[in-house]
Amino acid sequence: HPLYHLIKAQSQKKMGELTEAIQTLQMAMGLPGVRRAGSSSKSKSKKIELSPADCVSVFLELAEAMGLNGMKHEAAKVMQDAINEFSGTPEELRVTIANADLALLRGDTELALSMLRNITPEQPYYIQAKEKMADIYLNHRKEKRLYASCYR
């Protein structure tokens, strides 16, 4: 089950076993029900229904593990797949926030901030985006006033 692989990979990542986590998540990506585009009605035998949030989590965990393991190009490919897969869905904002994290891993704080600025107050992940922006201002750009303005 994809959720088993997701949880196993999360624990492997926490223990510092990034290579194993990447392999586990790649196995999860190959399972039916994870990718929306290819899972229409091809396999009718024992169809696994995953929520969109769980599917996004598999993509984002894989991209993060690859980024932390120094595989930045591969992480960008996975992130692009996630963007393509979930554009126009409520989970699109989670992908945007994770994409900003990936930009930070590459050292591009301006790109990360511009992605996060596009999230508006009426959208569901607005608070997480503002918290991420505050973190960037404080820890990456060392601008305390902009940090405080995020919380106002």
mmCIF file of C-alpha atoms in Angstrom:
data_model
loop_
_atom_site.group_PDB
_atom_site.id
_atom_site.type_symbol
_atom_site.label_atom_id
_atom_site.label_comp_id
_atom_site.label_asym_id
_atom_site.label_seq_id
_atom_site.Cartn_x
_atom_site.Cartn_y
_atom_site.Cartn_z
ATOM 1 C CA HIS A 1 0.000 0.000 0.000
ATOM 2 C CA PRO A 2 1.390 3.445 -0.903
ATOM 3 C CA LEU A 3 0.722 4.828 2.584
ATOM 4 C CA TYR A 4 2.893 2.108 4.104
ATOM 5 C CA HIS A 5 5.752 3.130 1.822
ATOM 6 C CA LEU A 6 5.177 6.815 2.626
ATOM 7 C CA ILE A 7 5.351 6.270 6.390
ATOM 8 C CA LYS A 8 8.335 3.932 6.070
ATOM 9 C CA ALA A 9 10.185 6.503 3.949
ATOM 10 C CA GLN A 10 9.400 9.285 6.430
ATOM 11 C CA SER A 11 10.935 7.253 9.239
ATOM 12 C CA GLN A 12 13.955 6.376 7.083
ATOM 13 C CA LYS A 13 14.427 10.065 6.289
ATOM 14 C CA LYS A 14 14.283 10.988 9.984
ATOM 15 C CA MET A 15 16.933 8.335 10.721
ATOM 16 C CA GLY A 16 19.204 9.795 8.032
ATOM 17 C CA GLU A 17 18.759 6.928 5.587
ATOM 18 C CA LEU A 18 18.048 9.140 2.580
ATOM 19 C CA THR A 19 18.980 6.612 -0.111
ATOM 20 C CA GLU A 20 16.649 4.000 1.373
ATOM 21 C CA ALA A 21 13.880 6.591 1.732
ATOM 22 C CA ILE A 22 14.238 7.552 -1.929
ATOM 23 C CA GLN A 23 14.025 3.898 -2.999
ATOM 24 C CA THR A 24 10.959 3.348 -0.819
ATOM 25 C CA LEU A 25 9.216 6.422 -2.235
ATOM 26 C CA GLN A 26 10.062 5.419 -5.792
ATOM 27 C CA MET A 27 8.395 2.073 -5.096
ATOM 28 C CA ALA A 28 5.349 3.955 -3.814
ATOM 29 C CA MET A 29 5.269 6.079 -6.980
ATOM 30 C CA GLY A 30 5.037 2.912 -9.067
ATOM 31 C CA LEU A 31 2.003 1.602 -7.201
ATOM 32 C CA PRO A 32 -1.489 2.062 -8.626
ATOM 33 C CA GLY A 33 -3.471 4.996 -7.296
ATOM 34 C CA VAL A 34 -0.545 7.372 -6.693
ATOM 35 C CA ARG A 35 -0.400 9.042 -10.081
ATOM 36 C CA ARG A 36 -3.737 10.538 -11.057
ATOM 37 C CA ALA A 37 -3.201 10.830 -14.801
ATOM 38 C CA GLY A 38 -2.384 7.163 -15.418
ATOM 39 C CA SER A 39 -4.862 5.675 -12.975
ATOM 40 C CA SER A 40 -8.161 6.265 -14.747
ATOM 41 C CA SER A 41 -9.764 2.866 -15.296
ATOM 42 C CA LYS A 42 -6.852 0.760 -16.532
ATOM 43 C CA SER A 43 -6.632 -1.554 -13.542
ATOM 44 C CA LYS A 44 -9.966 -2.665 -12.159
ATOM 45 C CA SER A 45 -8.516 -5.397 -9.983
ATOM 46 C CA LYS A 46 -8.218 -4.321 -6.350
ATOM 47 C CA LYS A 47 -8.126 -0.580 -6.987
ATOM 48 C CA ILE A 48 -6.494 1.399 -4.185
ATOM 49 C CA GLU A 49 -8.143 4.764 -3.558
ATOM 50 C CA LEU A 50 -5.751 7.340 -2.152
ATOM 51 C CA SER A 51 -6.774 10.819 -1.168
ATOM 52 C CA PRO A 52 -5.207 13.641 -3.175
ATOM 53 C CA ALA A 53 -3.425 14.796 -0.005
ATOM 54 C CA ASP A 54 -1.710 11.405 0.356
ATOM 55 C CA CYS A 55 -0.711 11.389 -3.310
ATOM 56 C CA VAL A 56 0.812 14.849 -2.963
ATOM 57 C CA SER A 57 2.658 13.711 0.151
ATOM 58 C CA VAL A 58 4.380 10.907 -1.785
ATOM 59 C CA PHE A 59 5.543 13.357 -4.472
ATOM 60 C CA LEU A 60 6.695 15.977 -1.972
ATOM 61 C CA GLU A 61 8.514 13.535 0.303
ATOM 62 C CA LEU A 62 10.367 12.111 -2.702
ATOM 63 C CA ALA A 63 11.374 15.561 -3.932
ATOM 64 C CA GLU A 64 12.518 16.603 -0.452
ATOM 65 C CA ALA A 65 14.524 13.408 0.109
ATOM 66 C CA MET A 66 16.202 13.800 -3.278
ATOM 67 C CA GLY A 67 17.014 17.444 -2.574
ATOM 68 C CA LEU A 68 18.508 16.612 0.817
ATOM 69 C CA ASN A 69 20.535 13.809 -0.781
ATOM 70 C CA GLY A 70 22.113 16.228 -3.273
ATOM 71 C CA MET A 71 20.010 15.053 -6.217
ATOM 72 C CA LYS A 72 18.687 18.536 -6.940
ATOM 73 C CA HIS A 73 18.037 17.968 -10.653
ATOM 74 C CA GLU A 74 16.014 14.798 -9.986
ATOM 75 C CA ALA A 75 14.149 16.589 -7.184
ATOM 76 C CA ALA A 76 13.220 19.360 -9.618
ATOM 77 C CA LYS A 77 11.868 16.744 -12.057
ATOM 78 C CA VAL A 78 9.695 15.170 -9.351
ATOM 79 C CA MET A 79 8.481 18.615 -8.313
ATOM 80 C CA GLN A 80 7.593 19.425 -11.932
ATOM 81 C CA ASP A 81 5.641 16.155 -12.130
ATOM 82 C CA ALA A 82 3.777 17.157 -8.965
ATOM 83 C CA ILE A 83 3.008 20.595 -10.418
ATOM 84 C CA ASN A 84 1.663 19.005 -13.598
ATOM 85 C CA GLU A 85 -0.288 16.345 -11.703
ATOM 86 C CA PHE A 86 -1.964 18.635 -9.166
ATOM 87 C CA SER A 87 -2.391 21.988 -10.922
ATOM 88 C CA GLY A 88 -5.934 23.207 -10.530
ATOM 89 C CA THR A 89 -6.572 21.109 -7.403
ATOM 90 C CA PRO A 90 -6.706 22.264 -3.761
ATOM 91 C CA GLU A 91 -3.376 20.476 -3.206
ATOM 92 C CA GLU A 92 -1.638 22.774 -5.699
ATOM 93 C CA LEU A 93 -0.733 25.181 -2.896
ATOM 94 C CA ARG A 94 1.077 22.452 -0.937
ATOM 95 C CA VAL A 95 3.129 21.780 -4.049
ATOM 96 C CA THR A 96 3.920 25.503 -4.353
ATOM 97 C CA ILE A 97 5.112 25.703 -0.740
ATOM 98 C CA ALA A 98 7.256 22.580 -1.182
ATOM 99 C CA ASN A 99 8.631 24.038 -4.406
ATOM 100 C CA ALA A 100 9.683 27.107 -2.407
ATOM 101 C CA ASP A 101 11.504 24.764 0.001
ATOM 102 C CA LEU A 102 13.317 23.210 -2.939
ATOM 103 C CA ALA A 103 14.322 26.665 -4.191
ATOM 104 C CA LEU A 104 15.744 27.371 -0.724
ATOM 105 C CA LEU A 105 17.786 24.163 -0.905
ATOM 106 C CA ARG A 106 19.260 25.484 -4.144
ATOM 107 C CA GLY A 107 19.975 28.807 -2.417
ATOM 108 C CA ASP A 108 17.461 30.844 -4.419
ATOM 109 C CA THR A 109 15.669 32.819 -1.696
ATOM 110 C CA GLU A 110 14.161 35.350 -4.115
ATOM 111 C CA LEU A 111 12.429 32.636 -6.163
ATOM 112 C CA ALA A 112 11.114 31.031 -2.978
ATOM 113 C CA LEU A 113 9.736 34.344 -1.729
ATOM 114 C CA SER A 114 8.100 35.188 -5.056
ATOM 115 C CA MET A 115 6.332 31.800 -5.101
ATOM 116 C CA LEU A 116 5.073 32.309 -1.558
ATOM 117 C CA ARG A 117 3.904 35.885 -2.224
ATOM 118 C CA ASN A 118 1.484 34.559 -4.845
ATOM 119 C CA ILE A 119 -0.560 32.754 -2.184
ATOM 120 C CA THR A 120 -3.442 35.014 -1.145
ATOM 121 C CA PRO A 121 -5.249 35.256 2.241
ATOM 122 C CA GLU A 122 -8.384 33.488 1.030
ATOM 123 C CA GLN A 123 -6.433 30.367 0.021
ATOM 124 C CA PRO A 124 -6.209 27.428 2.453
ATOM 125 C CA TYR A 125 -2.419 27.271 2.939
ATOM 126 C CA TYR A 126 -1.932 31.029 3.388
ATOM 127 C CA ILE A 127 -0.761 30.747 7.008
ATOM 128 C CA GLN A 128 1.851 28.122 6.151
ATOM 129 C CA ALA A 129 3.093 30.298 3.291
ATOM 130 C CA LYS A 130 3.421 33.322 5.602
ATOM 131 C CA GLU A 131 5.268 31.228 8.206
ATOM 132 C CA LYS A 132 7.662 30.007 5.519
ATOM 133 C CA MET A 133 8.213 33.583 4.339
ATOM 134 C CA ALA A 134 8.914 34.694 7.920
ATOM 135 C CA ASP A 135 11.440 31.880 8.288
ATOM 136 C CA ILE A 136 13.191 32.943 5.080
ATOM 137 C CA TYR A 137 13.329 36.574 6.179
ATOM 138 C CA LEU A 138 14.748 35.693 9.588
ATOM 139 C CA ASN A 139 17.115 32.804 8.866
ATOM 140 C CA HIS A 140 18.207 33.396 5.275
ATOM 141 C CA ARG A 141 18.033 37.152 4.743
ATOM 142 C CA LYS A 142 18.472 38.272 8.383
ATOM 143 C CA GLU A 143 15.748 40.931 8.044
ATOM 144 C CA LYS A 144 13.943 41.165 11.374
ATOM 145 C CA ARG A 145 11.458 43.833 10.299
ATOM 146 C CA LEU A 146 10.194 41.807 7.346
ATOM 147 C CA TYR A 147 10.036 38.769 9.634
ATOM 148 C CA ALA A 148 7.817 40.678 12.061
ATOM 149 C CA SER A 149 5.652 42.033 9.245
ATOM 150 C CA CYS A 150 4.763 38.473 8.204
ATOM 151 C CA TYR A 151 3.143 37.927 11.590
ATOM 152 C CA ARG A 152 1.233 41.229 11.608
#
